[in-house]
Backbone as a printed PyTorch tensor [residue, N CA C, xyz], in Angstrom:
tensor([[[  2.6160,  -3.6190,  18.4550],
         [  3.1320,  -2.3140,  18.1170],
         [  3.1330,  -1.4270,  19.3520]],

        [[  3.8250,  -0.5180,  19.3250],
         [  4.1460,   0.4950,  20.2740],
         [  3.1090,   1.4320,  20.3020]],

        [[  3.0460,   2.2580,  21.2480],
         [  1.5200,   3.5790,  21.0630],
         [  0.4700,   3.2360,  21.2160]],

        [[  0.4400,   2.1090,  21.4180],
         [ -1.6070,   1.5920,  21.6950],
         [ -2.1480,   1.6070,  20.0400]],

        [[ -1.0060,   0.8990,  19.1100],
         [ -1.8330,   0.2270,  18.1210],
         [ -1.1910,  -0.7730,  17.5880]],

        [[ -1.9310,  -1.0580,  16.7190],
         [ -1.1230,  -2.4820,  15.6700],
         [ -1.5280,  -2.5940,  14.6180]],

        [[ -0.8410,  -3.6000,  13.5680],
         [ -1.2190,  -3.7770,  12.5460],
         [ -1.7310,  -5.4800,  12.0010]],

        [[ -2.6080,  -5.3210,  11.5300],
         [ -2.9620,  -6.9120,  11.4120],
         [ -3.8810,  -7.1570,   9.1780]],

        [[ -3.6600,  -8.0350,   9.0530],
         [ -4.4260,  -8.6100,   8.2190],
         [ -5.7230,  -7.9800,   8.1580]],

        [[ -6.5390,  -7.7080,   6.9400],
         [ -8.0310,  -7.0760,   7.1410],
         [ -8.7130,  -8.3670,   6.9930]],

        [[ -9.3460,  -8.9210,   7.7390],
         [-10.0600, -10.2330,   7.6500],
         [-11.8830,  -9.3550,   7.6920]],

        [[-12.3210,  -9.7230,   6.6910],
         [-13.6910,  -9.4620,   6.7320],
         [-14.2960,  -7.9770,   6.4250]],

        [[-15.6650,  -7.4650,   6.1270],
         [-16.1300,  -6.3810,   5.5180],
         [-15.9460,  -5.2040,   6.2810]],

        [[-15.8570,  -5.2750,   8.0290],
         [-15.4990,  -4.0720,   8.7250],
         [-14.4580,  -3.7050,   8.5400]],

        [[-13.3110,  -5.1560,   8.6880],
         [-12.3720,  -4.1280,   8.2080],
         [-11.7300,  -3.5890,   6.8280]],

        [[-12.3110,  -4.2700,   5.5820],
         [-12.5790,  -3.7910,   4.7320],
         [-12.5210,  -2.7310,   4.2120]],

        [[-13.7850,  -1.9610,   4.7590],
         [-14.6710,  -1.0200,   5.1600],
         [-13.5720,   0.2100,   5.7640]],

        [[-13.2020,  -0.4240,   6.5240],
         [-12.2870,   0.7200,   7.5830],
         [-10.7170,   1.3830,   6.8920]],

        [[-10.5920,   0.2630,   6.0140],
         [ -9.0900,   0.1950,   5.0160],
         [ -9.4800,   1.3570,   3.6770]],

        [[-10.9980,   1.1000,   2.9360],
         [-11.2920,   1.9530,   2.1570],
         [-11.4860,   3.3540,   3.0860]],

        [[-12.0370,   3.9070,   3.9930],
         [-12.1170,   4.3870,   4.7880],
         [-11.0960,   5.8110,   5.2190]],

        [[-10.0530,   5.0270,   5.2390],
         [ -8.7010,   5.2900,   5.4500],
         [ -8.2320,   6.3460,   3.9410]],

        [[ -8.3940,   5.4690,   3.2430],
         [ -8.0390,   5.6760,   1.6980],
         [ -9.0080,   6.7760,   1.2760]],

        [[-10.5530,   6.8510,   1.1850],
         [-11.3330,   7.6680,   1.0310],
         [-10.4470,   9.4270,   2.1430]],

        [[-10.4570,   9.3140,   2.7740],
         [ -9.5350,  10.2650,   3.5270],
         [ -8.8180,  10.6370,   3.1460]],

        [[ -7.5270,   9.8980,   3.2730],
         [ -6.2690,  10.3910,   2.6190],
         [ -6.1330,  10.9590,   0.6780]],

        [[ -6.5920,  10.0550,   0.4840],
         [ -6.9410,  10.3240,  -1.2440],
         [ -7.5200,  10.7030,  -1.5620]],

        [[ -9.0430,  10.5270,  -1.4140],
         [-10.3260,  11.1940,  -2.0010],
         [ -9.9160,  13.0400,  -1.3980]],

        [[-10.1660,  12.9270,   0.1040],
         [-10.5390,  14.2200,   0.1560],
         [ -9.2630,  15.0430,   0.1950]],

        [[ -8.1360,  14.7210,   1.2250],
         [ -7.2750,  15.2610,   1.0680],
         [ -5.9400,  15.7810,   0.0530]],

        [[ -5.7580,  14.4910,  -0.8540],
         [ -5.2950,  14.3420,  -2.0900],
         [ -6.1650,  14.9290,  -3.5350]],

        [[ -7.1490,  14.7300,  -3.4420],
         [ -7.9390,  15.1580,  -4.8650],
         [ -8.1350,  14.3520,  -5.6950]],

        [[ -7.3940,  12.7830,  -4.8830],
         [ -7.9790,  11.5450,  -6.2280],
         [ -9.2350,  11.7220,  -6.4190]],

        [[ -9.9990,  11.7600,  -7.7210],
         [-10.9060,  11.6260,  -8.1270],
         [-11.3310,   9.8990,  -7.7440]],

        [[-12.7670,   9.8270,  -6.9940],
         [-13.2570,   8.7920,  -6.0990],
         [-13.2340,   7.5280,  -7.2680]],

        [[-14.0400,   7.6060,  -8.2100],
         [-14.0150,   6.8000,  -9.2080],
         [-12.7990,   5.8890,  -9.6750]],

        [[-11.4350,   6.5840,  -9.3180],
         [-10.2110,   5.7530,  -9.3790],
         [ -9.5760,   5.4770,  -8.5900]],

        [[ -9.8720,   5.7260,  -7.5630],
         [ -9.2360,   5.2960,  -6.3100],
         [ -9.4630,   3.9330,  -5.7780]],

        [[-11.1040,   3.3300,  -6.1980],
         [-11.1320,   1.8980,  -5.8750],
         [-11.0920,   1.1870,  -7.3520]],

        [[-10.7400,   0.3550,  -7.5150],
         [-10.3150,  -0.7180,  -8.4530],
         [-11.4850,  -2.4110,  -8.2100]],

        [[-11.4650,  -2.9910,  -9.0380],
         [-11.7060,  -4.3240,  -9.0990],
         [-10.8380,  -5.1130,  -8.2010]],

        [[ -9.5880,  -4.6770,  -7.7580],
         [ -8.5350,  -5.3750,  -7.3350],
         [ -9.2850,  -6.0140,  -5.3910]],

        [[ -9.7150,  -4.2270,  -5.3350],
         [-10.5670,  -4.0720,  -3.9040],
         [-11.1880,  -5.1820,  -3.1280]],

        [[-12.0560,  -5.7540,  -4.7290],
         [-12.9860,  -7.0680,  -3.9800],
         [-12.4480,  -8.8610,  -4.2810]],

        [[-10.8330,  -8.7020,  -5.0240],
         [-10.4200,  -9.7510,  -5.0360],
         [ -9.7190, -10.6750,  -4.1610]],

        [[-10.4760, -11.1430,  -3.4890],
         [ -9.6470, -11.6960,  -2.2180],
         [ -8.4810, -12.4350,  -2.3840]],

        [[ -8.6010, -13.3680,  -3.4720],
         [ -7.4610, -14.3040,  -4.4520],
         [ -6.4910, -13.4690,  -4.8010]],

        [[ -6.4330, -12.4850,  -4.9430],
         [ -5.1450, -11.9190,  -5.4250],
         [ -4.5580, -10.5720,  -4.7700]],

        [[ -5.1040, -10.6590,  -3.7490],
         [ -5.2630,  -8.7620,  -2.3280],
         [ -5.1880,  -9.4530,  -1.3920]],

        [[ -3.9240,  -8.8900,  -0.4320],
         [ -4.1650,  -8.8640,   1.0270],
         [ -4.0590,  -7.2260,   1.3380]],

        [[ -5.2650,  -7.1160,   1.5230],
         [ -5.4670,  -5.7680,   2.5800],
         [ -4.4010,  -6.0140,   4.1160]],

        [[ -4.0460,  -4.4280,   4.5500],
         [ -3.8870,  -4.8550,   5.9910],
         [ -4.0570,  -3.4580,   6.2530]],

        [[ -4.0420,  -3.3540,   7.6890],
         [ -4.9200,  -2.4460,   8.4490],
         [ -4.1780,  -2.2130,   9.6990]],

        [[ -3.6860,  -0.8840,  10.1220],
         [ -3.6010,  -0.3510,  11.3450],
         [ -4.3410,  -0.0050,  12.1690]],

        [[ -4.7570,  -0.2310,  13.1270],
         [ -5.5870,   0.0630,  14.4630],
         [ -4.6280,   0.3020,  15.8440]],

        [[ -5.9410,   1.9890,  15.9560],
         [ -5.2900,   1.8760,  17.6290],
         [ -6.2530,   0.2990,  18.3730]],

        [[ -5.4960,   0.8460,  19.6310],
         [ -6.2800,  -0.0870,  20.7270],
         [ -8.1350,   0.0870,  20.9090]],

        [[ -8.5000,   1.5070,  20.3990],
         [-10.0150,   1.4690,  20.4990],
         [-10.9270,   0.7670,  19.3000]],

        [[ -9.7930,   0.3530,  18.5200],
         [-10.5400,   0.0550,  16.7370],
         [-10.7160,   1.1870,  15.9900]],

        [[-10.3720,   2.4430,  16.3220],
         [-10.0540,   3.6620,  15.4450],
         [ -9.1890,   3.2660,  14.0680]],

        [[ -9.1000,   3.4020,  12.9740],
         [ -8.4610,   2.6940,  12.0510],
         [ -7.5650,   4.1670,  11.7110]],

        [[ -6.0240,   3.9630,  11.7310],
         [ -4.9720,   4.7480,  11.4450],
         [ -4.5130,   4.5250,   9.7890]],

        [[ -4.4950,   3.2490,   9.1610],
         [ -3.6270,   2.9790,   8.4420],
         [ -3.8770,   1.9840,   7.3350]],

        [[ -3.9570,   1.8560,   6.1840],
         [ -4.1960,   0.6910,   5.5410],
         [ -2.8290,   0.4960,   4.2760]],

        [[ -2.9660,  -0.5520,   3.9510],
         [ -1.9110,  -0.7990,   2.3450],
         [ -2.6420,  -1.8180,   1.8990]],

        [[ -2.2990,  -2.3890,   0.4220],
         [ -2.5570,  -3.3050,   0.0390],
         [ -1.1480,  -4.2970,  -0.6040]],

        [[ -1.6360,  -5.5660,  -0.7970],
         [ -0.8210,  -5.9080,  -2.0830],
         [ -1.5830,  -7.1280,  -2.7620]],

        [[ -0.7740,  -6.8440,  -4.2330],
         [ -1.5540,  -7.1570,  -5.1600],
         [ -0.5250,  -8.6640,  -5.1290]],

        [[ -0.8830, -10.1790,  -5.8080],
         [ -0.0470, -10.4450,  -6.3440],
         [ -0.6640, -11.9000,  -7.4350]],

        [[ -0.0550, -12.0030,  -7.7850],
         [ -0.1000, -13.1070,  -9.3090],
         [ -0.4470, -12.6320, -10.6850]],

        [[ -1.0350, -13.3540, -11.6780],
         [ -0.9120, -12.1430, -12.7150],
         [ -1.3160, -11.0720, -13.1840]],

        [[ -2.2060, -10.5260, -11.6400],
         [ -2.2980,  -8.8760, -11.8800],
         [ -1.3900,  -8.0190, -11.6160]],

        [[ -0.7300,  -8.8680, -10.6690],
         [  0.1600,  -7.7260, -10.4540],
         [  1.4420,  -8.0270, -11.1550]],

        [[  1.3700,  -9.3650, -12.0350],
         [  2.5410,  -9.0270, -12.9770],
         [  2.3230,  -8.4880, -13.7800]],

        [[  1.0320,  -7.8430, -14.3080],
         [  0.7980,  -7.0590, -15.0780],
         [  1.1430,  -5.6420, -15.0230]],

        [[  1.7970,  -5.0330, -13.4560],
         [  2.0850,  -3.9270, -12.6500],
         [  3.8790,  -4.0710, -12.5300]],

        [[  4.2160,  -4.9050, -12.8100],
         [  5.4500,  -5.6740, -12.3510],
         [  6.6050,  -5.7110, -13.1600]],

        [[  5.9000,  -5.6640, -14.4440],
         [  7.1680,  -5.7720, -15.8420],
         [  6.8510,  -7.5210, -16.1980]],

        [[  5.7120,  -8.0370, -15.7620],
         [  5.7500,  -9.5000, -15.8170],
         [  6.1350, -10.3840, -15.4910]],

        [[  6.4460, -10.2880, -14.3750],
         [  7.7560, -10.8930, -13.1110],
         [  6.1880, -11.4750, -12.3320]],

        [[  6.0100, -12.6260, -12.0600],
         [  4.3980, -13.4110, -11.3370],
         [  5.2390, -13.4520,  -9.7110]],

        [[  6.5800, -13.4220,  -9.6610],
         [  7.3710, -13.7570,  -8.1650],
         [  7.8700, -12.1670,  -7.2740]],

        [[  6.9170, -11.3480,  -8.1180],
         [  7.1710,  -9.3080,  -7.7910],
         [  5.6100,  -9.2190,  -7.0840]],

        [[  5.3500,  -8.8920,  -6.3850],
         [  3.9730,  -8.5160,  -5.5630],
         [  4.1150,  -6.8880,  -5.7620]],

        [[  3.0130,  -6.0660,  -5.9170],
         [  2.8610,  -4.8510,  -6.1840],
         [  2.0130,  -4.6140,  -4.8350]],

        [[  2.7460,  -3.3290,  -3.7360],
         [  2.5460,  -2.5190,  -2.9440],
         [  1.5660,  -1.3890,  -3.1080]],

        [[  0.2030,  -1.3090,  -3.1370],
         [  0.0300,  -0.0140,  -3.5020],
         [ -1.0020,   0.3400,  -2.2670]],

        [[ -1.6970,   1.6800,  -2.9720],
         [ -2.7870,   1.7770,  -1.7210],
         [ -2.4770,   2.0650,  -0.4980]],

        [[ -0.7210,   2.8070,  -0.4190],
         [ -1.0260,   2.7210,   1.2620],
         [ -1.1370,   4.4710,   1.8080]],

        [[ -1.7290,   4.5120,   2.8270],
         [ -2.4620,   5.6620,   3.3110],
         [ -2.3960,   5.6570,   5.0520]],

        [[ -1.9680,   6.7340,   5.3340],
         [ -1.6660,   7.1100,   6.8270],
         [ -2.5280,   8.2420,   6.8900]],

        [[ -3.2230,   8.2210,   7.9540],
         [ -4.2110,   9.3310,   8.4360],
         [ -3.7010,  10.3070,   9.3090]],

        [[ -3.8830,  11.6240,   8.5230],
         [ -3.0590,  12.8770,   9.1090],
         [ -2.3750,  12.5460,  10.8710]],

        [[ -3.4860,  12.0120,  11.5030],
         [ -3.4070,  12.4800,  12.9450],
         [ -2.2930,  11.3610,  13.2800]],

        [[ -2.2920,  10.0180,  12.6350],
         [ -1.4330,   8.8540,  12.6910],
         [  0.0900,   8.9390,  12.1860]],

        [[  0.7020,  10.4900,  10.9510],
         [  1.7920,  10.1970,  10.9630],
         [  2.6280,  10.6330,  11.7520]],

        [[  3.8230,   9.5460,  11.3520],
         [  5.3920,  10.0140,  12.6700],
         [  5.3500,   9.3140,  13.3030]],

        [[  4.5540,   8.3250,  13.5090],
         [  4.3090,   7.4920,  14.6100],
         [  4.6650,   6.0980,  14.1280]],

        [[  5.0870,   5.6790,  13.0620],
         [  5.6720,   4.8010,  12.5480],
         [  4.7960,   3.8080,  11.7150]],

        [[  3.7910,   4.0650,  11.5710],
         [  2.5260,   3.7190,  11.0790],
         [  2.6850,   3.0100,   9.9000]],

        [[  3.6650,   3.8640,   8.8920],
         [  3.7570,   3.7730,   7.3890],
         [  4.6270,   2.1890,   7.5490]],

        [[  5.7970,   2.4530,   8.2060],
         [  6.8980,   1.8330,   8.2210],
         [  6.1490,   0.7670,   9.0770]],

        [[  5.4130,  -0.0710,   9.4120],
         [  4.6350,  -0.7640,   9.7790],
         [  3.7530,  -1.5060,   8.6110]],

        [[  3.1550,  -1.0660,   8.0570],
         [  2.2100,  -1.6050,   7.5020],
         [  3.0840,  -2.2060,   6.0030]],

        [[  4.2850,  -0.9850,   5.8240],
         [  4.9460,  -1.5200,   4.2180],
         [  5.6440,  -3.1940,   4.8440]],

        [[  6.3400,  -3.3020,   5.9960],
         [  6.6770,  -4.4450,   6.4820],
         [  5.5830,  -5.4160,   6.4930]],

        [[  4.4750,  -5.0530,   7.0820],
         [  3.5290,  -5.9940,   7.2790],
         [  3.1530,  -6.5690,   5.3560]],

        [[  2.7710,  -5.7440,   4.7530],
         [  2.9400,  -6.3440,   3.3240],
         [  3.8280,  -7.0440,   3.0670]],

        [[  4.6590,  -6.7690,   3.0190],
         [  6.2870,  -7.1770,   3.0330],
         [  6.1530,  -9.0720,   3.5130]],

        [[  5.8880,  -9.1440,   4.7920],
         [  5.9420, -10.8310,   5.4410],
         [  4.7340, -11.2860,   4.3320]],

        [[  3.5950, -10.4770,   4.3200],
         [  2.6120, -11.3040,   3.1310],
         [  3.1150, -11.7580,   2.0150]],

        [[  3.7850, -10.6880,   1.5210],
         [  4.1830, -11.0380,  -0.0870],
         [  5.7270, -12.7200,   0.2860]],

        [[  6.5260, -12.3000,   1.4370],
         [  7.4030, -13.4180,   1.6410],
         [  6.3290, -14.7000,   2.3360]],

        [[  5.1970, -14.5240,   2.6340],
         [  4.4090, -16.2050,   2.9180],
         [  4.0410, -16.8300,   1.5120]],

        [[  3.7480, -15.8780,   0.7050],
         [  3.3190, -15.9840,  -0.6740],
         [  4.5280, -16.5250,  -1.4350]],

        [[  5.5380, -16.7090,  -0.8570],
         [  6.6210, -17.3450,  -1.8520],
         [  6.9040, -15.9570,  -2.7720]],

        [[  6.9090, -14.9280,  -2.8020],
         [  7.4330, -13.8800,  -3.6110],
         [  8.9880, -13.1350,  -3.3080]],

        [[  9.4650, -13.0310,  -3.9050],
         [ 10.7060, -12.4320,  -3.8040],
         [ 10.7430, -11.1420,  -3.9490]],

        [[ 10.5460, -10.1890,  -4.2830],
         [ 10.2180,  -8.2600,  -4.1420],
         [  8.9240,  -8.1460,  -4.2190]],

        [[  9.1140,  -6.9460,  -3.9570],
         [  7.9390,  -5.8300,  -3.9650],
         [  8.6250,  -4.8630,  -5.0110]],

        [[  7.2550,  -4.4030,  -5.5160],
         [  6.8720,  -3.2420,  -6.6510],
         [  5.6300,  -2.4580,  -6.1530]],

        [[  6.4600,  -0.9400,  -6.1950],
         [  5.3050,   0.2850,  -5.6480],
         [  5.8400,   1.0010,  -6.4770]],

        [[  4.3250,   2.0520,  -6.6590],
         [  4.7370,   3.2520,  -7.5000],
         [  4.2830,   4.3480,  -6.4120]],

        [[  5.8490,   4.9720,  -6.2020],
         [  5.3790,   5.8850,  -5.3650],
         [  5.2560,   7.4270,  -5.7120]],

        [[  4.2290,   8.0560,  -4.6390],
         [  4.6570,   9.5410,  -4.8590],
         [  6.0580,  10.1210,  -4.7760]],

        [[  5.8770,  10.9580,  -5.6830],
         [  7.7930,  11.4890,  -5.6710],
         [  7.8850,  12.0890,  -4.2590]],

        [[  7.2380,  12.3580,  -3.6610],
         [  7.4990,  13.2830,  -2.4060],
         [  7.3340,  12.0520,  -1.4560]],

        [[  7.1220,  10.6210,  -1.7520],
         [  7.4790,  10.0650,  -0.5890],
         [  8.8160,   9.0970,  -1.0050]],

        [[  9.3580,   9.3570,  -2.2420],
         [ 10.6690,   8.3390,  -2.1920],
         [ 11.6420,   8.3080,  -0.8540]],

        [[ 11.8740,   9.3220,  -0.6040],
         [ 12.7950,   9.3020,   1.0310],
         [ 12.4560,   8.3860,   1.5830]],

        [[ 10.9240,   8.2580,   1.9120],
         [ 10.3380,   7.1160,   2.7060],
         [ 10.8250,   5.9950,   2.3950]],

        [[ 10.3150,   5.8090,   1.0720],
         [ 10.6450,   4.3220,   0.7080],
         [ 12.0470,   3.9740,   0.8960]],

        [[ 13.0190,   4.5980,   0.5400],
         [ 14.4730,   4.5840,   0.0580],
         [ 14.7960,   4.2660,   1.2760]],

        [[ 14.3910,   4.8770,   2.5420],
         [ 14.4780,   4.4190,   3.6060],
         [ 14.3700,   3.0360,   4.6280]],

        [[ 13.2490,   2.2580,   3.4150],
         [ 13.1840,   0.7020,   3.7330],
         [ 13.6500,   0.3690,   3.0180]],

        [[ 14.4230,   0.6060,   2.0460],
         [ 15.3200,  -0.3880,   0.9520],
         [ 14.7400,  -0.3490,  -0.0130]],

        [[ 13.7000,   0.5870,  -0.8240],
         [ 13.5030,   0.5900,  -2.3070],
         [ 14.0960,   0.9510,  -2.8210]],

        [[ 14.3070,   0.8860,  -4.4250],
         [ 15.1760,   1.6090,  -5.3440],
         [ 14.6770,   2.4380,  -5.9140]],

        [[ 14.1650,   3.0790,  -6.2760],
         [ 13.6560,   4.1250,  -7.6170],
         [ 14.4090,   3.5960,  -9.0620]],

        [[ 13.1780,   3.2490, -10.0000],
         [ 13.7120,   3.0020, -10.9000],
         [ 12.8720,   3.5880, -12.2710]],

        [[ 13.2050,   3.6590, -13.4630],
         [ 12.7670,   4.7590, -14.7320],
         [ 12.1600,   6.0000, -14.3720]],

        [[ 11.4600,   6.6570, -15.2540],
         [ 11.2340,   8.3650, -15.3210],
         [ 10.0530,   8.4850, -14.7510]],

        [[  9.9830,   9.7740, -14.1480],
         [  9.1000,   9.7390, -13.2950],
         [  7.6150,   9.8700, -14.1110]],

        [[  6.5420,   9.4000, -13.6230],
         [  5.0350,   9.8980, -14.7310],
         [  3.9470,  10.5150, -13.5350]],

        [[  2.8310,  10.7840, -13.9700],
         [  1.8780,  11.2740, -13.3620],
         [  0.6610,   9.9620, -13.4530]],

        [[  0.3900,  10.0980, -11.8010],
         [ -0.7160,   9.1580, -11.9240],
         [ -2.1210,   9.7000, -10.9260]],

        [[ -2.9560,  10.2700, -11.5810],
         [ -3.9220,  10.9120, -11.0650],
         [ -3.4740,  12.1180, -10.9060]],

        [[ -3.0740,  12.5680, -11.3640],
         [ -2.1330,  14.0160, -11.5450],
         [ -1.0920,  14.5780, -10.5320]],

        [[ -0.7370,  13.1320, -10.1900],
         [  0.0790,  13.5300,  -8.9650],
         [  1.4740,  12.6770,  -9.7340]],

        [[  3.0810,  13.4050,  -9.2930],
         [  3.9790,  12.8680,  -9.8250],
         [  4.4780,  11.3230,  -8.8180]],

        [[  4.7410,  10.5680,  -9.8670],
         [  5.0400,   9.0900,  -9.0130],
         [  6.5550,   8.6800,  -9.5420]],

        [[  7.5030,   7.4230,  -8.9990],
         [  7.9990,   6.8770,  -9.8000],
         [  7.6150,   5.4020,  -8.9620]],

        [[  8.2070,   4.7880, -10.1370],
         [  8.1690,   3.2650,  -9.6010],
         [  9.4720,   2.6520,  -8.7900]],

        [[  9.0450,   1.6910,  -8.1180],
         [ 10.6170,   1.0200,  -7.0740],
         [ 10.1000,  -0.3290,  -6.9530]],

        [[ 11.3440,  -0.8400,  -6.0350],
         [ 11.1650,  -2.2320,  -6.1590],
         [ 12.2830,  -2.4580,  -4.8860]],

        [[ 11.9300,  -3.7240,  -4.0660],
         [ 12.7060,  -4.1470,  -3.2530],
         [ 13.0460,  -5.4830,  -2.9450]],

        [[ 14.1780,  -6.0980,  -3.2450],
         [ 14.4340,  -7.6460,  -3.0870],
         [ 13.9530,  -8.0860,  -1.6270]],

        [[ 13.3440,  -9.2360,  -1.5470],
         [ 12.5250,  -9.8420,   0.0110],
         [ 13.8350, -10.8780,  -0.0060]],

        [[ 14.2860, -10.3550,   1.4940],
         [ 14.9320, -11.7960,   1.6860],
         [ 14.2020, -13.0730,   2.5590]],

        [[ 14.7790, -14.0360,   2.0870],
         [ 14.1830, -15.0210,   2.2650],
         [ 14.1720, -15.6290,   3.7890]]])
């Protein structure tokens, strides 16, 4: 990556650690997710989560996403087991603009295509659809509230 960082796979509890981290930041304090829902069971499933993680060059952690996939996340999916669900992703104030976001949704992106999956499914904040729409999601049904923040859901065909 460009800027003196990158993005890689979270292999192991530091970086783990550094991905919740990220998320505790952006969500907990700055957002108002209430802490209690912000981590999931999903967190410690290695079988069905690939974390990934932005870092500058010092190991400062900028950036994390997740994705979910098999039948939890067809449970997120409409029941589609070949849809990987995007969620969890979080850019740290000082890290956006810098392409950070648009980094890490790709980097999910090659995971969910090693995985043999064909789209992605995110539910995003309404105030970041531009973003997404911008890598090729769609926005699709009415919008709802999730943690009292307005979301809709999208989806993007992986080519092969």
């Amino acid at each position: 990556m460009s800027g003196g960082w990158r993005v890689r796979v979270a292999g192991g509890p530091a970086d783990r650690e550094a991905c919740f981290a990220v998320r505790k930041d952006v969500f907990v304090a700055e957002q108002q997710v209430p802490e209690d829902i912000e981590y999931d069971v999903f967190d410690a499933e290695d079988a069905v989560t690939v974390h990934v993680l932005a870092v500058r060059d010092d190991g400062v952690a900028l950036g994390t996403g997740r994705l979910l996939h098999g039948p939890h996340a067809a449970d997120r999916t409409g029941g589609d087991p070949s849809v990987g669900s995007l969620g969890r992703l979080a850019v740290t104030g000082a890290a956006r603009g810098l392409g950070v976001g648009v980094a890490l949704v790709r980097a999910i992106e090659d995971e969910a295509r090693g995985l043999g999956l064909t789209a992605v499914d995110l539910h995003a904040q309404s105030h970041a659809l531009g973003f997404y729409e911008r890598l090729g999601y769609v926005a699709y049904g009415a919008e709802y509230q999730d943690a009292g923040i307005p979301h809709r859901s999208m989806r993007r065909p992986l080519d092969t």
